[in-house]
JSON list of C-alpha atoms in Angstrom, two decimals:
[
{"chain": "E", "resi": 1, "resn": "MET", "atom": "CA", "xyz": [206.60, 223.01, 87.33]},
{"chain": "E", "resi": 2, "resn": "LEU", "atom": "CA", "xyz": [206.97, 225.76, 89.89]},
{"chain": "E", "resi": 3, "resn": "GLU", "atom": "CA", "xyz": [205.07, 224.87, 93.07]},
{"chain": "E", "resi": 4, "resn": "ALA", "atom": "CA", "xyz": [203.32, 228.25, 93.15]},
{"chain": "E", "resi": 5, "resn": "ILE", "atom": "CA", "xyz": [202.08, 227.69, 89.58]},
{"chain": "E", "resi": 6, "resn": "GLU", "atom": "CA", "xyz": [200.77, 224.24, 90.49]},
{"chain": "E", "resi": 7, "resn": "LYS", "atom": "CA", "xyz": [198.86, 225.71, 93.41]},
{"chain": "E", "resi": 8, "resn": "LEU", "atom": "CA", "xyz": [197.49, 228.54, 91.28]},
{"chain": "E", "resi": 9, "resn": "LEU", "atom": "CA", "xyz": [196.36, 226.11, 88.58]},
{"chain": "E", "resi": 10, "resn": "ILE", "atom": "CA", "xyz": [194.43, 224.13, 91.17]},
{"chain": "E", "resi": 11, "resn": "LEU", "atom": "CA", "xyz": [193.00, 227.37, 92.57]},
{"chain": "E", "resi": 12, "resn": "GLN", "atom": "CA", "xyz": [192.01, 228.51, 89.08]},
{"chain": "E", "resi": 13, "resn": "ASP", "atom": "CA", "xyz": [190.32, 225.18, 88.41]},
{"chain": "E", "resi": 14, "resn": "ARG", "atom": "CA", "xyz": [188.36, 225.55, 91.64]},
{"chain": "E", "resi": 15, "resn": "ASP", "atom": "CA", "xyz": [187.36, 229.11, 90.72]},
{"chain": "E", "resi": 16, "resn": "ARG", "atom": "CA", "xyz": [186.14, 227.90, 87.34]},
{"chain": "E", "resi": 17, "resn": "LYS", "atom": "CA", "xyz": [184.02, 225.24, 89.00]},
{"chain": "E", "resi": 18, "resn": "ILE", "atom": "CA", "xyz": [182.64, 227.80, 91.46]},
{"chain": "E", "resi": 19, "resn": "ARG", "atom": "CA", "xyz": [181.65, 230.14, 88.62]},
{"chain": "E", "resi": 20, "resn": "ARG", "atom": "CA", "xyz": [180.06, 227.25, 86.73]},
{"chain": "E", "resi": 21, "resn": "VAL", "atom": "CA", "xyz": [177.97, 226.26, 89.74]},
{"chain": "E", "resi": 22, "resn": "GLN", "atom": "CA", "xyz": [177.05, 229.89, 90.42]},
{"chain": "E", "resi": 23, "resn": "ALA", "atom": "CA", "xyz": [175.93, 230.28, 86.80]},
{"chain": "E", "resi": 24, "resn": "GLU", "atom": "CA", "xyz": [173.80, 227.15, 87.06]},
{"chain": "E", "resi": 25, "resn": "LEU", "atom": "CA", "xyz": [172.26, 228.42, 90.29]},
{"chain": "E", "resi": 26, "resn": "ALA", "atom": "CA", "xyz": [171.51, 231.77, 88.68]},
{"chain": "E", "resi": 27, "resn": "ASN", "atom": "CA", "xyz": [169.51, 229.97, 85.99]},
{"chain": "E", "resi": 28, "resn": "ILE", "atom": "CA", "xyz": [167.36, 228.02, 88.45]},
{"chain": "E", "resi": 29, "resn": "GLU", "atom": "CA", "xyz": [164.93, 230.82, 89.32]},
{"chain": "E", "resi": 30, "resn": "PRO", "atom": "CA", "xyz": [164.35, 231.95, 85.70]},
{"chain": "E", "resi": 31, "resn": "GLU", "atom": "CA", "xyz": [163.66, 228.32, 84.77]},
{"chain": "E", "resi": 32, "resn": "ARG", "atom": "CA", "xyz": [161.27, 228.03, 87.71]},
{"chain": "E", "resi": 33, "resn": "GLN", "atom": "CA", "xyz": [159.43, 231.20, 86.67]},
{"chain": "E", "resi": 34, "resn": "THR", "atom": "CA", "xyz": [159.24, 229.99, 83.06]},
{"chain": "E", "resi": 35, "resn": "LEU", "atom": "CA", "xyz": [157.58, 226.77, 84.20]},
{"chain": "E", "resi": 36, "resn": "LYS", "atom": "CA", "xyz": [155.16, 228.69, 86.40]},
{"chain": "E", "resi": 37, "resn": "GLY", "atom": "CA", "xyz": [154.43, 231.00, 83.48]},
{"chain": "E", "resi": 38, "resn": "LYS", "atom": "CA", "xyz": [153.49, 228.05, 81.28]},
{"chain": "E", "resi": 39, "resn": "THR", "atom": "CA", "xyz": [151.16, 226.78, 84.00]},
{"chain": "E", "resi": 40, "resn": "ALA", "atom": "CA", "xyz": [149.66, 230.26, 84.36]},
{"chain": "E", "resi": 41, "resn": "SER", "atom": "CA", "xyz": [148.94, 230.45, 80.62]},
{"chain": "E", "resi": 42, "resn": "THR", "atom": "CA", "xyz": [147.04, 227.15, 80.57]},
{"chain": "E", "resi": 43, "resn": "GLN", "atom": "CA", "xyz": [145.21, 228.17, 83.74]},
{"chain": "E", "resi": 44, "resn": "ALA", "atom": "CA", "xyz": [144.29, 231.49, 82.12]},
{"chain": "E", "resi": 45, "resn": "ALA", "atom": "CA", "xyz": [142.94, 229.61, 79.09]},
{"chain": "E", "resi": 46, "resn": "LEU", "atom": "CA", "xyz": [140.89, 227.43, 81.43]},
{"chain": "E", "resi": 47, "resn": "GLU", "atom": "CA", "xyz": [139.46, 230.46, 83.25]},
{"chain": "E", "resi": 48, "resn": "ALA", "atom": "CA", "xyz": [138.62, 232.05, 79.90]},
{"chain": "E", "resi": 49, "resn": "GLY", "atom": "CA", "xyz": [136.80, 228.84, 78.91]},
{"chain": "E", "resi": 50, "resn": "LYS", "atom": "CA", "xyz": [134.83, 228.90, 82.16]},
{"chain": "E", "resi": 51, "resn": "LEU", "atom": "CA", "xyz": [133.93, 232.53, 81.55]},
{"chain": "E", "resi": 52, "resn": "ARG", "atom": "CA", "xyz": [132.67, 231.75, 78.03]},
{"chain": "E", "resi": 53, "resn": "LEU", "atom": "CA", "xyz": [130.50, 228.95, 79.39]},
{"chain": "E", "resi": 54, "resn": "ARG", "atom": "CA", "xyz": [129.09, 231.15, 82.14]},
{"chain": "E", "resi": 55, "resn": "GLN", "atom": "CA", "xyz": [128.37, 233.86, 79.59]},
{"chain": "E", "resi": 56, "resn": "THR", "atom": "CA", "xyz": [126.47, 231.55, 77.24]},
{"chain": "E", "resi": 57, "resn": "GLU", "atom": "CA", "xyz": [124.49, 230.13, 80.15]},
{"chain": "E", "resi": 58, "resn": "SER", "atom": "CA", "xyz": [123.72, 233.65, 81.34]},
{"chain": "E", "resi": 59, "resn": "ASP", "atom": "CA", "xyz": [122.61, 234.65, 77.85]},
{"chain": "E", "resi": 60, "resn": "ARG", "atom": "CA", "xyz": [120.33, 231.60, 77.67]},
{"chain": "E", "resi": 61, "resn": "LYS", "atom": "CA", "xyz": [118.68, 232.49, 80.97]},
{"chain": "E", "resi": 62, "resn": "ARG", "atom": "CA", "xyz": [118.22, 236.05, 79.77]},
{"chain": "E", "resi": 63, "resn": "LEU", "atom": "CA", "xyz": [116.52, 234.82, 76.61]},
{"chain": "E", "resi": 64, "resn": "GLU", "atom": "CA", "xyz": [114.31, 232.47, 78.63]},
{"chain": "E", "resi": 65, "resn": "LEU", "atom": "CA", "xyz": [113.17, 235.44, 80.70]},
{"chain": "E", "resi": 66, "resn": "GLU", "atom": "CA", "xyz": [112.51, 237.43, 77.53]},
{"chain": "E", "resi": 67, "resn": "VAL", "atom": "CA", "xyz": [110.37, 234.59, 76.14]},
{"chain": "E", "resi": 68, "resn": "GLU", "atom": "CA", "xyz": [108.46, 234.36, 79.41]},
{"chain": "E", "resi": 69, "resn": "ALA", "atom": "CA", "xyz": [107.88, 238.12, 79.34]},
{"chain": "E", "resi": 70, "resn": "LYS", "atom": "CA", "xyz": [106.61, 237.92, 75.74]},
{"chain": "E", "resi": 71, "resn": "ARG", "atom": "CA", "xyz": [104.25, 235.09, 76.66]},
{"chain": "E", "resi": 72, "resn": "GLN", "atom": "CA", "xyz": [102.91, 237.11, 79.55]},
{"chain": "E", "resi": 73, "resn": "GLN", "atom": "CA", "xyz": [102.32, 239.97, 77.14]},
{"chain": "E", "resi": 74, "resn": "ILE", "atom": "CA", "xyz": [100.47, 237.62, 74.79]},
{"chain": "E", "resi": 75, "resn": "ALA", "atom": "CA", "xyz": [98.29, 236.44, 77.67]},
{"chain": "E", "resi": 76, "resn": "LYS", "atom": "CA", "xyz": [97.64, 240.05, 78.62]},
{"chain": "E", "resi": 77, "resn": "TYR", "atom": "CA", "xyz": [96.72, 241.04, 75.06]},
{"chain": "E", "resi": 78, "resn": "ALA", "atom": "CA", "xyz": [94.52, 237.95, 74.67]},
{"chain": "E", "resi": 79, "resn": "ASN", "atom": "CA", "xyz": [92.70, 238.84, 77.88]},
{"chain": "E", "resi": 80, "resn": "GLN", "atom": "CA", "xyz": [92.21, 242.39, 76.62]},
{"chain": "E", "resi": 81, "resn": "GLN", "atom": "CA", "xyz": [90.76, 241.00, 73.38]},
{"chain": "E", "resi": 82, "resn": "LEU", "atom": "CA", "xyz": [88.14, 239.16, 75.39]},
{"chain": "E", "resi": 83, "resn": "GLN", "atom": "CA", "xyz": [87.18, 242.38, 77.09]},
{"chain": "E", "resi": 84, "resn": "THR", "atom": "CA", "xyz": [87.11, 244.71, 74.08]},
{"chain": "E", "resi": 85, "resn": "ARG", "atom": "CA", "xyz": [84.15, 245.19, 71.76]},
{"chain": "E", "resi": 86, "resn": "LYS", "atom": "CA", "xyz": [85.93, 247.45, 69.33]},
{"chain": "E", "resi": 87, "resn": "ASN", "atom": "CA", "xyz": [87.06, 245.80, 66.12]},
{"chain": "E", "resi": 88, "resn": "GLU", "atom": "CA", "xyz": [90.02, 248.15, 65.61]},
{"chain": "E", "resi": 89, "resn": "GLU", "atom": "CA", "xyz": [91.25, 247.61, 69.14]},
{"chain": "E", "resi": 90, "resn": "TYR", "atom": "CA", "xyz": [90.85, 243.84, 68.69]},
{"chain": "E", "resi": 91, "resn": "LYS", "atom": "CA", "xyz": [92.91, 243.96, 65.48]},
{"chain": "E", "resi": 92, "resn": "ALA", "atom": "CA", "xyz": [95.56, 246.09, 67.16]},
{"chain": "E", "resi": 93, "resn": "LEU", "atom": "CA", "xyz": [95.83, 243.59, 69.98]},
{"chain": "E", "resi": 94, "resn": "SER", "atom": "CA", "xyz": [96.05, 240.75, 67.43]},
{"chain": "E", "resi": 95, "resn": "HIS", "atom": "CA", "xyz": [98.89, 242.62, 65.75]},
{"chain": "E", "resi": 96, "resn": "GLU", "atom": "CA", "xyz": [100.70, 242.95, 69.10]},
{"chain": "E", "resi": 97, "resn": "ILE", "atom": "CA", "xyz": [100.17, 239.24, 69.78]},
{"chain": "E", "resi": 98, "resn": "ASP", "atom": "CA", "xyz": [101.59, 238.35, 66.35]},
{"chain": "E", "resi": 99, "resn": "ALA", "atom": "CA", "xyz": [104.55, 240.65, 66.98]},
{"chain": "E", "resi": 100, "resn": "CYS", "atom": "CA", "xyz": [105.22, 238.93, 70.32]},
{"chain": "E", "resi": 101, "resn": "LYS", "atom": "CA", "xyz": [105.00, 235.50, 68.68]},
{"chain": "E", "resi": 102, "resn": "ALA", "atom": "CA", "xyz": [107.45, 236.62, 65.99]},
{"chain": "E", "resi": 103, "resn": "ASP", "atom": "CA", "xyz": [109.79, 237.91, 68.67]},
{"chain": "E", "resi": 104, "resn": "ILE", "atom": "CA", "xyz": [109.51, 234.60, 70.53]},
{"chain": "E", "resi": 105, "resn": "ALA", "atom": "CA", "xyz": [110.40, 232.70, 67.34]},
{"chain": "E", "resi": 106, "resn": "LYS", "atom": "CA", "xyz": [113.50, 234.86, 66.87]},
{"chain": "E", "resi": 107, "resn": "ILE", "atom": "CA", "xyz": [114.48, 234.46, 70.50]},
{"chain": "E", "resi": 108, "resn": "GLU", "atom": "CA", "xyz": [114.03, 230.68, 70.30]},
{"chain": "E", "resi": 109, "resn": "ASP", "atom": "CA", "xyz": [116.35, 230.63, 67.28]},
{"chain": "E", "resi": 110, "resn": "GLN", "atom": "CA", "xyz": [118.89, 232.49, 69.39]},
{"chain": "E", "resi": 111, "resn": "GLU", "atom": "CA", "xyz": [118.34, 229.99, 72.19]},
{"chain": "E", "resi": 112, "resn": "ILE", "atom": "CA", "xyz": [119.11, 227.11, 69.83]},
{"chain": "E", "resi": 113, "resn": "SER", "atom": "CA", "xyz": [122.30, 228.86, 68.75]},
{"chain": "E", "resi": 114, "resn": "LEU", "atom": "CA", "xyz": [123.25, 229.44, 72.38]},
{"chain": "E", "resi": 115, "resn": "MET", "atom": "CA", "xyz": [122.54, 225.80, 73.23]},
{"chain": "E", "resi": 116, "resn": "GLU", "atom": "CA", "xyz": [124.98, 224.79, 70.51]},
{"chain": "E", "resi": 117, "resn": "GLN", "atom": "CA", "xyz": [127.51, 227.31, 71.81]},
{"chain": "E", "resi": 118, "resn": "THR", "atom": "CA", "xyz": [127.02, 226.01, 75.35]},
{"chain": "E", "resi": 119, "resn": "GLU", "atom": "CA", "xyz": [127.59, 222.43, 74.23]},
{"chain": "E", "resi": 120, "resn": "ALA", "atom": "CA", "xyz": [130.73, 223.46, 72.35]},
{"chain": "E", "resi": 121, "resn": "ALA", "atom": "CA", "xyz": [131.95, 225.48, 75.36]},
{"chain": "E", "resi": 122, "resn": "GLN", "atom": "CA", "xyz": [131.37, 222.51, 77.67]},
{"chain": "E", "resi": 123, "resn": "LYS", "atom": "CA", "xyz": [133.38, 220.21, 75.41]},
{"chain": "E", "resi": 124, "resn": "GLN", "atom": "CA", "xyz": [136.14, 222.79, 75.13]},
{"chain": "E", "resi": 125, "resn": "LEU", "atom": "CA", "xyz": [136.16, 223.22, 78.89]},
{"chain": "E", "resi": 126, "resn": "VAL", "atom": "CA", "xyz": [136.74, 219.48, 79.35]},
{"chain": "E", "resi": 127, "resn": "GLY", "atom": "CA", "xyz": [139.79, 219.70, 77.09]},
{"chain": "E", "resi": 128, "resn": "LEU", "atom": "CA", "xyz": [141.08, 222.88, 78.73]},
{"chain": "E", "resi": 129, "resn": "THR", "atom": "CA", "xyz": [140.68, 221.35, 82.19]},
{"chain": "E", "resi": 130, "resn": "ALA", "atom": "CA", "xyz": [142.64, 218.25, 81.19]},
{"chain": "E", "resi": 131, "resn": "GLU", "atom": "CA", "xyz": [145.32, 220.39, 79.55]},
{"chain": "E", "resi": 132, "resn": "ALA", "atom": "CA", "xyz": [145.63, 222.67, 82.60]},
{"chain": "E", "resi": 133, "resn": "ASN", "atom": "CA", "xyz": [145.82, 219.71, 84.98]},
{"chain": "E", "resi": 134, "resn": "GLU", "atom": "CA", "xyz": [148.46, 217.99, 82.86]},
{"chain": "E", "resi": 135, "resn": "ALA", "atom": "CA", "xyz": [150.47, 221.21, 82.52]},
{"chain": "E", "resi": 136, "resn": "LYS", "atom": "CA", "xyz": [150.37, 221.77, 86.28]},
{"chain": "E", "resi": 137, "resn": "LYS", "atom": "CA", "xyz": [151.35, 218.18, 87.00]},
{"chain": "E", "resi": 138, "resn": "HIS", "atom": "CA", "xyz": [154.25, 218.39, 84.55]},
{"chain": "E", "resi": 139, "resn": "ALA", "atom": "CA", "xyz": [155.37, 221.80, 85.83]},
{"chain": "E", "resi": 140, "resn": "ASP", "atom": "CA", "xyz": [155.14, 220.73, 89.47]},
{"chain": "E", "resi": 141, "resn": "SER", "atom": "CA", "xyz": [157.31, 217.72, 88.68]},
{"chain": "E", "resi": 142, "resn": "LEU", "atom": "CA", "xyz": [159.92, 219.85, 86.92]},
{"chain": "E", "resi": 143, "resn": "VAL", "atom": "CA", "xyz": [159.83, 222.51, 89.65]},
{"chain": "E", "resi": 144, "resn": "ALA", "atom": "CA", "xyz": [160.46, 219.77, 92.23]},
{"chain": "E", "resi": 145, "resn": "LEU", "atom": "CA", "xyz": [163.43, 218.54, 90.20]},
{"chain": "E", "resi": 146, "resn": "LEU", "atom": "CA", "xyz": [164.72, 222.11, 89.99]},
{"chain": "E", "resi": 147, "resn": "GLY", "atom": "CA", "xyz": [164.41, 222.37, 93.75]},
{"chain": "E", "resi": 148, "resn": "ASP", "atom": "CA", "xyz": [166.46, 219.20, 94.22]},
{"chain": "E", "resi": 149, "resn": "ARG", "atom": "CA", "xyz": [169.02, 220.43, 91.72]},
{"chain": "E", "resi": 150, "resn": "GLU", "atom": "CA", "xyz": [169.21, 223.79, 93.48]},
{"chain": "E", "resi": 151, "resn": "THR", "atom": "CA", "xyz": [169.80, 222.10, 96.84]},
{"chain": "E", "resi": 152, "resn": "ASN", "atom": "CA", "xyz": [172.56, 219.91, 95.40]},
{"chain": "E", "resi": 153, "resn": "LEU", "atom": "CA", "xyz": [174.21, 222.85, 93.65]},
{"chain": "E", "resi": 154, "resn": "LYS", "atom": "CA", "xyz": [174.20, 224.90, 96.85]},
{"chain": "E", "resi": 155, "resn": "LYS", "atom": "CA", "xyz": [175.87, 222.01, 98.68]},
{"chain": "E", "resi": 156, "resn": "GLU", "atom": "CA", "xyz": [178.42, 221.66, 95.89]},
{"chain": "E", "resi": 157, "resn": "LEU", "atom": "CA", "xyz": [179.07, 225.41, 95.94]},
{"chain": "E", "resi": 158, "resn": "ALA", "atom": "CA", "xyz": [179.60, 225.42, 99.70]},
{"chain": "E", "resi": 159, "resn": "THR", "atom": "CA", "xyz": [182.10, 222.56, 99.37]},
{"chain": "E", "resi": 160, "resn": "LEU", "atom": "CA", "xyz": [183.93, 224.25, 96.50]},
{"chain": "E", "resi": 161, "resn": "GLN", "atom": "CA", "xyz": [184.11, 227.56, 98.35]},
{"chain": "E", "resi": 162, "resn": "GLY", "atom": "CA", "xyz": [185.47, 225.80, 101.42]},
{"chain": "E", "resi": 163, "resn": "ASP", "atom": "CA", "xyz": [188.11, 224.07, 99.30]},
{"chain": "E", "resi": 164, "resn": "ARG", "atom": "CA", "xyz": [188.87, 227.32, 97.57]},
{"chain": "E", "resi": 165, "resn": "GLU", "atom": "CA", "xyz": [189.56, 229.06, 100.86]},
{"chain": "E", "resi": 166, "resn": "SER", "atom": "CA", "xyz": [192.02, 226.35, 101.87]},
{"chain": "E", "resi": 167, "resn": "LEU", "atom": "CA", "xyz": [193.71, 226.41, 98.46]},
{"chain": "E", "resi": 168, "resn": "ALA", "atom": "CA", "xyz": [194.00, 230.20, 98.46]},
{"chain": "E", "resi": 169, "resn": "THR", "atom": "CA", "xyz": [195.56, 230.16, 101.93]},
{"chain": "E", "resi": 170, "resn": "ALA", "atom": "CA", "xyz": [198.23, 227.76, 100.66]},
{"chain": "E", "resi": 171, "resn": "VAL", "atom": "CA", "xyz": [199.42, 230.35, 98.11]},
{"chain": "E", "resi": 172, "resn": "ASP", "atom": "CA", "xyz": [201.74, 233.09, 99.37]},
{"chain": "E", "resi": 173, "resn": "GLN", "atom": "CA", "xyz": [200.06, 236.45, 99.85]},
{"chain": "E", "resi": 174, "resn": "THR", "atom": "CA", "xyz": [201.93, 238.31, 97.09]},
{"chain": "E", "resi": 175, "resn": "THR", "atom": "CA", "xyz": [201.26, 235.67, 94.45]},
{"chain": "E", "resi": 176, "resn": "ARG", "atom": "CA", "xyz": [197.67, 235.26, 95.58]},
{"chain": "E", "resi": 177, "resn": "GLY", "atom": "CA", "xyz": [197.14, 239.02, 95.40]},
{"chain": "E", "resi": 178, "resn": "LYS", "atom": "CA", "xyz": [198.46, 239.08, 91.84]},
{"chain": "E", "resi": 179, "resn": "TYR", "atom": "CA", "xyz": [196.17, 236.20, 90.89]},
{"chain": "E", "resi": 180, "resn": "GLU", "atom": "CA", "xyz": [193.12, 237.84, 92.49]},
{"chain": "E", "resi": 181, "resn": "ARG", "atom": "CA", "xyz": [193.75, 241.13, 90.66]},
{"chain": "E", "resi": 182, "resn": "LEU", "atom": "CA", "xyz": [194.10, 239.39, 87.32]},
{"chain": "E", "resi": 183, "resn": "ALA", "atom": "CA", "xyz": [191.00, 237.29, 87.96]},
{"chain": "E", "resi": 184, "resn": "LYS", "atom": "CA", "xyz": [188.88, 240.44, 88.14]},
{"chain": "E", "resi": 185, "resn": "SER", "atom": "CA", "xyz": [189.73, 241.33, 84.54]},
{"chain": "E", "resi": 186, "resn": "LYS", "atom": "CA", "xyz": [190.69, 238.00, 82.96]},
{"chain": "E", "resi": 187, "resn": "GLY", "atom": "CA", "xyz": [187.97, 235.79, 84.43]},
{"chain": "E", "resi": 188, "resn": "ASP", "atom": "CA", "xyz": [188.64, 232.07, 84.05]},
{"chain": "E", "resi": 189, "resn": "ASN", "atom": "CA", "xyz": [191.95, 232.47, 82.22]},
{"chain": "E", "resi": 190, "resn": "VAL", "atom": "CA", "xyz": [194.45, 233.98, 84.62]},
{"chain": "E", "resi": 191, "resn": "LEU", "atom": "CA", "xyz": [197.01, 231.21, 84.12]},
{"chain": "E", "resi": 192, "resn": "VAL", "atom": "CA", "xyz": [197.49, 230.22, 80.48]},
{"chain": "E", "resi": 193, "resn": "GLY", "atom": "CA", "xyz": [199.80, 227.82, 78.73]},
{"chain": "E", "resi": 194, "resn": "VAL", "atom": "CA", "xyz": [202.50, 228.68, 76.23]},
{"chain": "E", "resi": 195, "resn": "GLN", "atom": "CA", "xyz": [202.00, 227.00, 72.88]},
{"chain": "E", "resi": 196, "resn": "HIS", "atom": "CA", "xyz": [204.02, 227.62, 69.72]},
{"chain": "E", "resi": 197, "resn": "GLY", "atom": "CA", "xyz": [205.62, 230.69, 71.22]},
{"chain": "E", "resi": 198, "resn": "VAL", "atom": "CA", "xyz": [202.41, 232.58, 71.91]},
{"chain": "E", "resi": 199, "resn": "CYS", "atom": "CA", "xyz": [200.41, 233.43, 75.02]},
{"chain": "E", "resi": 200, "resn": "GLY", "atom": "CA", "xyz": [197.44, 231.12, 75.51]},
{"chain": "E", "resi": 201, "resn": "GLY", "atom": "CA", "xyz": [195.33, 234.07, 76.60]},
{"chain": "E", "resi": 202, "resn": "CYS", "atom": "CA", "xyz": [195.89, 236.97, 74.20]},
{"chain": "E", "resi": 203, "resn": "HIS", "atom": "CA", "xyz": [197.61, 234.80, 71.54]},
{"chain": "E", "resi": 204, "resn": "MET", "atom": "CA", "xyz": [200.37, 237.35, 71.06]},
{"chain": "E", "resi": 205, "resn": "LYS", "atom": "CA", "xyz": [203.94, 236.22, 70.31]},
{"chain": "E", "resi": 206, "resn": "LEU", "atom": "CA", "xyz": [206.15, 236.02, 73.38]},
{"chain": "E", "resi": 207, "resn": "PRO", "atom": "CA", "xyz": [209.80, 237.13, 73.52]},
{"chain": "E", "resi": 208, "resn": "ALA", "atom": "CA", "xyz": [212.46, 234.42, 73.76]},
{"chain": "E", "resi": 209, "resn": "GLN", "atom": "CA", "xyz": [213.37, 235.34, 77.34]},
{"chain": "E", "resi": 210, "resn": "SER", "atom": "CA", "xyz": [209.79, 234.76, 78.47]},
{"chain": "E", "resi": 211, "resn": "LEU", "atom": "CA", "xyz": [209.75, 231.33, 76.85]},
{"chain": "E", "resi": 212, "resn": "VAL", "atom": "CA", "xyz": [213.06, 230.38, 78.43]},
{"chain": "E", "resi": 213, "resn": "ALA", "atom": "CA", "xyz": [211.88, 231.60, 81.83]},
{"chain": "E", "resi": 214, "resn": "CYS", "atom": "CA", "xyz": [208.69, 229.53, 81.54]},
{"chain": "E", "resi": 215, "resn": "GLN", "atom": "CA", "xyz": [210.66, 226.45, 80.62]},
{"chain": "E", "resi": 216, "resn": "SER", "atom": "CA", "xyz": [213.08, 226.87, 83.51]},
{"chain": "E", "resi": 217, "resn": "HIS", "atom": "CA", "xyz": [210.30, 226.85, 86.15]},
{"chain": "E", "resi": 218, "resn": "GLN", "atom": "CA", "xyz": [212.31, 229.16, 88.42]},
{"chain": "E", "resi": 219, "resn": "GLU", "atom": "CA", "xyz": [209.96, 232.13, 88.69]},
{"chain": "E", "resi": 220, "resn": "ILE", "atom": "CA", "xyz": [206.45, 233.30, 87.88]},
{"chain": "E", "resi": 221, "resn": "VAL", "atom": "CA", "xyz": [206.40, 234.69, 84.35]},
{"chain": "E", "resi": 222, "resn": "THR", "atom": "CA", "xyz": [203.71, 236.97, 82.97]},
{"chain": "E", "resi": 223, "resn": "CYS", "atom": "CA", "xyz": [202.76, 237.87, 79.42]},
{"chain": "E", "resi": 224, "resn": "ILE", "atom": "CA", "xyz": [204.21, 241.25, 78.43]},
{"chain": "E", "resi": 225, "resn": "ASN", "atom": "CA", "xyz": [201.06, 241.94, 76.41]},
{"chain": "E", "resi": 226, "resn": "CYS", "atom": "CA", "xyz": [198.10, 240.97, 78.62]},
{"chain": "E", "resi": 227, "resn": "GLY", "atom": "CA", "xyz": [199.70, 240.38, 82.01]},
{"chain": "E", "resi": 228, "resn": "ARG", "atom": "CA", "xyz": [198.42, 236.81, 82.41]},
{"chain": "E", "resi": 229, "resn": "ILE", "atom": "CA", "xyz": [200.53, 234.31, 84.31]},
{"chain": "E", "resi": 230, "resn": "LEU", "atom": "CA", "xyz": [202.25, 231.88, 81.94]},
{"chain": "E", "resi": 231, "resn": "PHE", "atom": "CA", "xyz": [203.03, 228.21, 82.50]},
{"chain": "E", "resi": 232, "resn": "TYR", "atom": "CA", "xyz": [204.71, 225.47, 80.50]},
{"chain": "E", "resi": 233, "resn": "THR", "atom": "CA", "xyz": [204.34, 221.69, 80.53]},
{"chain": "E", "resi": 234, "resn": "ARG", "atom": "CA", "xyz": [206.33, 219.08, 78.62]},
{"chain": "E", "resi": 235, "resn": "ASP", "atom": "CA", "xyz": [203.51, 218.37, 76.21]},
{"chain": "E", "resi": 236, "resn": "MET", "atom": "CA", "xyz": [203.53, 221.99, 74.99]},
{"chain": "E", "resi": 237, "resn": "THR", "atom": "CA", "xyz": [205.52, 223.10, 71.95]},
{"chain": "E", "resi": 238, "resn": "LEU", "atom": "CA", "xyz": [207.54, 226.26, 72.45]},
{"chain": "E", "resi": 239, "resn": "ALA", "atom": "CA", "xyz": [208.68, 226.63, 68.86]},
{"chain": "E", "resi": 240, "resn": "ALA", "atom": "CA", "xyz": [206.68, 229.19, 66.93]},
{"chain": "E", "resi": 241, "resn": "THR", "atom": "CA", "xyz": [204.73, 228.03, 63.88]},
{"chain": "E", "resi": 242, "resn": "ASP", "atom": "CA", "xyz": [205.58, 229.47, 60.51]}
]
């Protein structure tokens, strides 16, 4: 194989590895944000549970104050009954007292319902707290692993880029320039093998002179269709398939 082709193949392999590592690094932050998002959702559910509990407790206190106010009204009306001598006024006060007692009964029913809601909210809060803690613990562990992976990938990338610079310098400027230009449009497949008489990149049939030139290893040969650099190894079959 032509020495320049061998060097370019090694360079291409290094470029592929660099792009792979760069792609993995690019995925680190989205993965980190996804994990944080999951933690945020369980934390939001926990805060919502706390809010529900505070609301039911607040409603209970409000009802307790309402009951106390009604009882004070009853005491006031009862005191007025003791002072009045008018039968109609006495009956009216009795009616007000009965109305207050009825209101208290309704409020106490609401209090019972709120007590049940409070108990349910407390139980739910225990579960939400455990879930949020577990989610945070799990996410923190995975985020730490991502951090380690990111550090290792950055080290690997730095090593690969250093190697790449040395490898690129070893290729003559003209050939390297051709490779770099092709890499911008062809990506990972600048150098492609010849198999069954077709280009390994665009898969178009190659003329006989291109195949012979590849086999002779005397010069750099490019595909007349896509411009990729062609190479041939002994394990490849030049003969076209029917």
